Amino acid sequence: QKEVEQDPGPLSVPEGAIVSLNCTYSNSAFQYFMWYRQYSRKGPELLMYTYSSGNKEDGRFTAQVDKSSKYISLFIRDSQPSDSATYLCAMSAVDSNYQLIWGAGTKLIIKP
Amino acid sequence: DAGVIQSPRHEVTEMGQEVTLRCKPISGHNSLFWYRQTMMRGLELLIYFNNNVPIDDSGMPEDRFSAKMPNASFSTLKIQPSEPRDSAVYFCASSPSILNNEQFFGPGTRLTVL
């Protein structure tokens, strides 16, 4: 079993829909949770960063962490075609020298 | 700021040849990471440096792979000899410090080994 599980998709939704992307993990020591966005033929870029449990909102994006369930989510409201990309979750813990452990990435397609 | 710079952007080579990938991190960043990305295995950490010193190379797949960071502004990843299964996109990323979870990625080098 991988430390971080993420459905690779693709996930296809119509423009304007609410998108929910998820990752599960097995290491309870993870404290830092990130979502990176990767456009085709580009490197990943940090989208959202959360420490420990709770929610964080930034514009149309909301990141949620549920440490009791070992489950994190990224919600995208009013999705746009420009949101079409691969979304990778990443996590780290102090006892792993803060190395990022990556999910496989979910390919998201927003249809106009 | 120019961001992380990688060269070449594309490399096509024949099996058995030596391949050298280059990276210039963001100025002032103390940590540098080399990743490999494939459809099958996703994003894999190969090696990372802190203050030019290799910290963890456990992700380097074989002795055919080596990486160096002779100074704070340059790093290389070398594959010798290359094999078709090395075909992938290789990313270099840098971070202000090892404690900072935000990594800034370069555009990647797309390597094809025939």
Short mmCIF file of C-alpha atoms in Angstrom, two decimals:
data_model
loop_
_atom_site.label_atom_id
_atom_site.label_comp_id
_atom_site.label_asym_id
_atom_site.label_seq_id
_atom_site.Cartn_x
_atom_site.Cartn_y
_atom_site.Cartn_z
CA GLN A 1 0.00 0.00 0.00
CA LYS A 2 1.29 3.45 -0.94
CA GLU A 3 1.68 6.06 1.79
CA VAL A 4 -0.51 8.47 -0.17
CA GLU A 5 -3.38 7.32 -2.38
CA GLN A 6 -4.93 9.52 -5.05
CA ASP A 7 -7.31 8.58 -7.84
CA PRO A 8 -5.56 9.41 -11.13
CA GLY A 9 -8.85 10.14 -12.93
CA PRO A 10 -9.42 11.68 -15.35
CA LEU A 11 -12.23 13.63 -13.75
CA SER A 12 -14.35 15.50 -16.30
CA VAL A 13 -16.92 18.09 -15.19
CA PRO A 14 -18.82 20.94 -16.88
CA GLU A 15 -17.74 24.53 -16.43
CA GLY A 16 -19.19 26.10 -13.29
CA ALA A 17 -19.41 22.84 -11.36
CA ILE A 18 -17.95 22.30 -7.90
CA VAL A 19 -14.98 19.96 -8.04
CA SER A 20 -13.84 17.74 -5.20
CA LEU A 21 -10.38 16.18 -5.29
CA ASN A 22 -9.20 13.84 -2.55
CA CYS A 23 -6.23 11.99 -1.10
CA THR A 24 -5.95 9.45 1.67
CA TYR A 25 -2.80 8.65 3.59
CA SER A 26 -1.54 6.10 6.07
CA ASN A 27 1.19 7.92 8.03
CA SER A 28 -0.33 9.63 11.06
CA ALA A 29 2.88 11.67 11.48
CA PHE A 30 2.08 13.84 8.46
CA GLN A 31 1.49 17.41 9.60
CA TYR A 32 1.90 19.50 6.45
CA PHE A 33 -0.48 19.07 3.54
CA MET A 34 -0.17 20.65 0.14
CA TRP A 35 -1.92 20.74 -3.19
CA TYR A 36 0.16 21.37 -6.28
CA ARG A 37 -1.26 22.11 -9.73
CA GLN A 38 0.52 20.93 -12.84
CA TYR A 39 -0.41 22.14 -16.30
CA SER A 40 0.48 20.01 -19.28
CA ARG A 41 4.22 20.06 -20.03
CA LYS A 42 4.96 22.29 -17.03
CA GLY A 43 6.36 21.71 -13.56
CA PRO A 44 4.05 21.49 -10.52
CA GLU A 45 3.32 24.72 -8.65
CA LEU A 46 2.07 25.12 -5.10
CA LEU A 47 -1.64 25.93 -4.95
CA MET A 48 -2.66 25.43 -1.31
CA TYR A 49 -0.79 24.72 1.93
CA THR A 50 -2.32 23.59 5.22
CA TYR A 51 -0.76 22.78 8.55
CA SER A 52 -2.47 20.07 10.64
CA SER A 53 -6.27 19.83 10.57
CA GLY A 54 -8.87 22.30 9.43
CA ASN A 55 -9.89 24.30 6.41
CA LYS A 56 -8.13 26.94 4.35
CA GLU A 57 -9.79 29.06 1.71
CA ASP A 58 -8.20 31.05 -1.10
CA GLY A 59 -10.58 32.50 -3.63
CA ARG A 60 -12.39 29.66 -5.39
CA PHE A 61 -10.20 27.03 -3.72
CA THR A 62 -10.73 25.40 -0.32
CA ALA A 63 -8.40 22.83 1.22
CA GLN A 64 -9.64 20.56 3.99
CA VAL A 65 -7.67 18.23 6.24
CA ASP A 66 -9.26 15.55 8.40
CA LYS A 67 -6.43 13.95 10.34
CA SER A 68 -8.74 11.60 12.23
CA SER A 69 -9.78 10.02 8.93
CA LYS A 70 -6.38 10.56 7.24
CA TYR A 71 -8.16 12.30 4.40
CA ILE A 72 -7.56 15.59 2.61
CA SER A 73 -9.66 17.37 0.03
CA LEU A 74 -9.42 20.24 -2.42
CA PHE A 75 -12.63 21.93 -3.52
CA ILE A 76 -12.85 24.18 -6.54
CA ARG A 77 -15.94 26.37 -6.83
CA ASP A 78 -17.21 27.81 -10.11
CA SER A 79 -14.73 25.71 -12.04
CA GLN A 80 -13.23 27.23 -15.20
CA PRO A 81 -11.63 25.64 -18.27
CA SER A 82 -8.35 27.20 -17.09
CA ASP A 83 -8.55 24.92 -14.02
CA SER A 84 -7.96 21.93 -16.30
CA ALA A 85 -4.71 20.44 -15.03
CA THR A 86 -3.34 17.62 -12.92
CA TYR A 87 -3.67 18.19 -9.18
CA LEU A 88 -1.12 16.47 -6.94
CA CYS A 89 -1.41 16.21 -3.19
CA ALA A 90 1.79 16.17 -1.15
CA MET A 91 2.48 15.69 2.55
CA SER A 92 5.37 15.86 4.93
CA ALA A 93 6.33 15.16 8.51
CA VAL A 94 9.08 16.33 10.80
CA ASP A 95 10.42 12.80 11.21
CA SER A 96 10.90 12.41 7.46
CA ASN A 97 13.12 15.48 7.23
CA TYR A 98 10.17 17.31 5.70
CA GLN A 99 10.51 15.30 2.47
CA LEU A 100 7.37 15.61 0.41
CA ILE A 101 5.45 12.39 -0.15
CA TRP A 102 3.40 12.73 -3.32
CA GLY A 103 0.11 11.38 -4.54
CA ALA A 104 -0.17 10.11 -8.11
CA GLY A 105 -2.09 13.20 -9.24
CA THR A 106 -5.66 13.55 -10.51
CA LYS A 107 -6.18 14.80 -14.04
CA LEU A 108 -9.05 17.30 -14.08
CA ILE A 109 -10.85 18.35 -17.24
CA ILE A 110 -13.32 21.26 -17.18
CA LYS A 111 -15.60 21.20 -20.23
CA PRO A 112 -16.76 24.59 -21.55
CA ASP B 1 13.23 36.32 -10.79
CA ALA B 2 13.86 33.83 -13.59
CA GLY B 3 12.71 30.83 -11.60
CA VAL B 4 14.39 27.44 -11.74
CA ILE B 5 16.18 26.94 -15.05
CA GLN B 6 16.71 23.52 -16.57
CA SER B 7 18.55 22.48 -19.71
CA PRO B 8 18.10 20.94 -22.11
CA ARG B 9 14.30 21.03 -22.35
CA HIS B 10 14.27 17.96 -24.57
CA GLU B 11 16.86 15.24 -25.02
CA VAL B 12 16.72 12.31 -27.38
CA THR B 13 19.57 9.86 -27.15
CA GLU B 14 20.42 6.26 -27.90
CA MET B 15 20.75 3.51 -25.37
CA GLY B 16 24.22 3.40 -23.85
CA GLN B 17 24.93 7.09 -24.26
CA GLU B 18 25.73 9.44 -21.39
CA VAL B 19 23.10 12.04 -20.56
CA THR B 20 23.69 15.15 -18.44
CA LEU B 21 20.81 17.25 -17.20
CA ARG B 22 21.45 20.69 -15.76
CA CYS B 23 19.70 22.88 -13.22
CA LYS B 24 20.09 26.40 -11.92
CA PRO B 25 18.05 26.92 -8.74
CA ILE B 26 16.46 30.17 -7.66
CA SER B 27 19.05 32.47 -6.18
CA GLY B 28 19.09 32.31 -2.39
CA HIS B 29 17.42 28.91 -2.18
CA ASN B 30 19.40 26.46 -0.06
CA SER B 31 17.68 23.20 -0.99
CA LEU B 32 17.60 21.49 -4.37
CA PHE B 33 15.63 18.44 -5.44
CA TRP B 34 15.77 16.16 -8.48
CA TYR B 35 12.56 14.34 -9.43
CA ARG B 36 11.55 11.95 -12.17
CA GLN B 37 7.97 11.79 -13.45
CA THR B 38 6.38 9.00 -15.48
CA MET B 39 2.80 7.98 -16.13
CA MET B 40 3.36 4.66 -14.40
CA ARG B 41 5.20 5.80 -11.28
CA GLY B 42 4.19 9.42 -10.90
CA LEU B 43 6.59 11.91 -9.33
CA GLU B 44 9.59 10.25 -7.66
CA LEU B 45 12.24 12.01 -5.59
CA LEU B 46 15.67 10.94 -6.77
CA ILE B 47 18.00 12.99 -4.57
CA TYR B 48 18.06 16.24 -2.65
CA PHE B 49 20.75 18.64 -1.52
CA ASN B 50 20.90 21.09 1.33
CA ASN B 51 23.57 23.80 1.17
CA ASN B 52 25.15 21.91 -1.76
CA VAL B 53 25.52 18.71 0.30
CA PRO B 54 23.61 15.56 -0.75
CA ILE B 55 21.24 14.64 2.08
CA ASP B 56 19.33 11.66 0.74
CA ASP B 57 20.03 9.78 -2.48
CA SER B 58 17.96 6.70 -1.64
CA GLY B 59 15.68 7.46 -4.57
CA MET B 60 18.44 7.15 -7.15
CA PRO B 61 17.44 4.00 -9.01
CA GLU B 62 20.85 2.60 -9.84
CA ASP B 63 24.55 3.33 -9.90
CA ARG B 64 24.07 4.55 -13.44
CA PHE B 65 22.59 7.71 -11.91
CA SER B 66 24.73 10.34 -10.22
CA ALA B 67 24.13 13.93 -9.15
CA LYS B 68 26.40 16.76 -8.14
CA MET B 69 26.01 20.26 -6.82
CA PRO B 70 29.41 21.95 -7.07
CA ASN B 71 28.06 25.33 -5.98
CA ALA B 72 24.85 27.04 -4.86
CA SER B 73 23.81 27.98 -8.37
CA PHE B 74 24.32 24.77 -10.35
CA SER B 75 23.51 21.09 -10.21
CA THR B 76 23.76 18.18 -12.65
CA LEU B 77 22.09 14.81 -12.92
CA LYS B 78 24.00 12.32 -15.01
CA ILE B 79 22.90 8.99 -16.40
CA GLN B 80 25.62 6.71 -17.73
CA PRO B 81 24.89 4.50 -19.56
CA SER B 82 21.32 5.44 -20.40
CA GLU B 83 18.60 2.84 -20.98
CA PRO B 84 15.13 3.07 -22.59
CA ARG B 85 13.47 2.69 -19.17
CA ASP B 86 15.10 5.97 -18.12
CA SER B 87 12.76 7.81 -20.50
CA ALA B 88 10.80 10.27 -18.37
CA VAL B 89 10.46 13.95 -17.50
CA TYR B 90 13.12 15.01 -15.03
CA PHE B 91 12.34 17.98 -12.82
CA CYS B 92 14.63 20.08 -10.70
CA ALA B 93 13.06 22.03 -7.83
CA SER B 94 14.47 24.41 -5.26
CA SER B 95 13.28 25.65 -1.90
CA PRO B 96 14.38 28.44 0.44
CA SER B 97 15.26 25.87 3.10
CA ILE B 98 14.86 22.19 3.91
CA LEU B 99 12.15 23.17 6.40
CA ASN B 100 10.08 24.97 3.77
CA ASN B 101 7.45 22.79 2.14
CA GLU B 102 7.03 25.01 -0.91
CA GLN B 103 9.19 23.73 -3.72
CA PHE B 104 9.59 25.71 -6.91
CA PHE B 105 9.84 23.51 -9.95
CA GLY B 106 11.65 24.07 -13.20
CA PRO B 107 10.03 23.33 -16.58
CA GLY B 108 11.55 19.87 -16.73
CA THR B 109 13.72 17.97 -19.19
CA ARG B 110 11.88 15.44 -21.35
CA LEU B 111 14.30 12.56 -21.89
CA THR B 112 13.76 9.91 -24.53
CA VAL B 113 16.22 7.02 -24.72
CA LEU B 114 15.87 4.98 -27.90
#
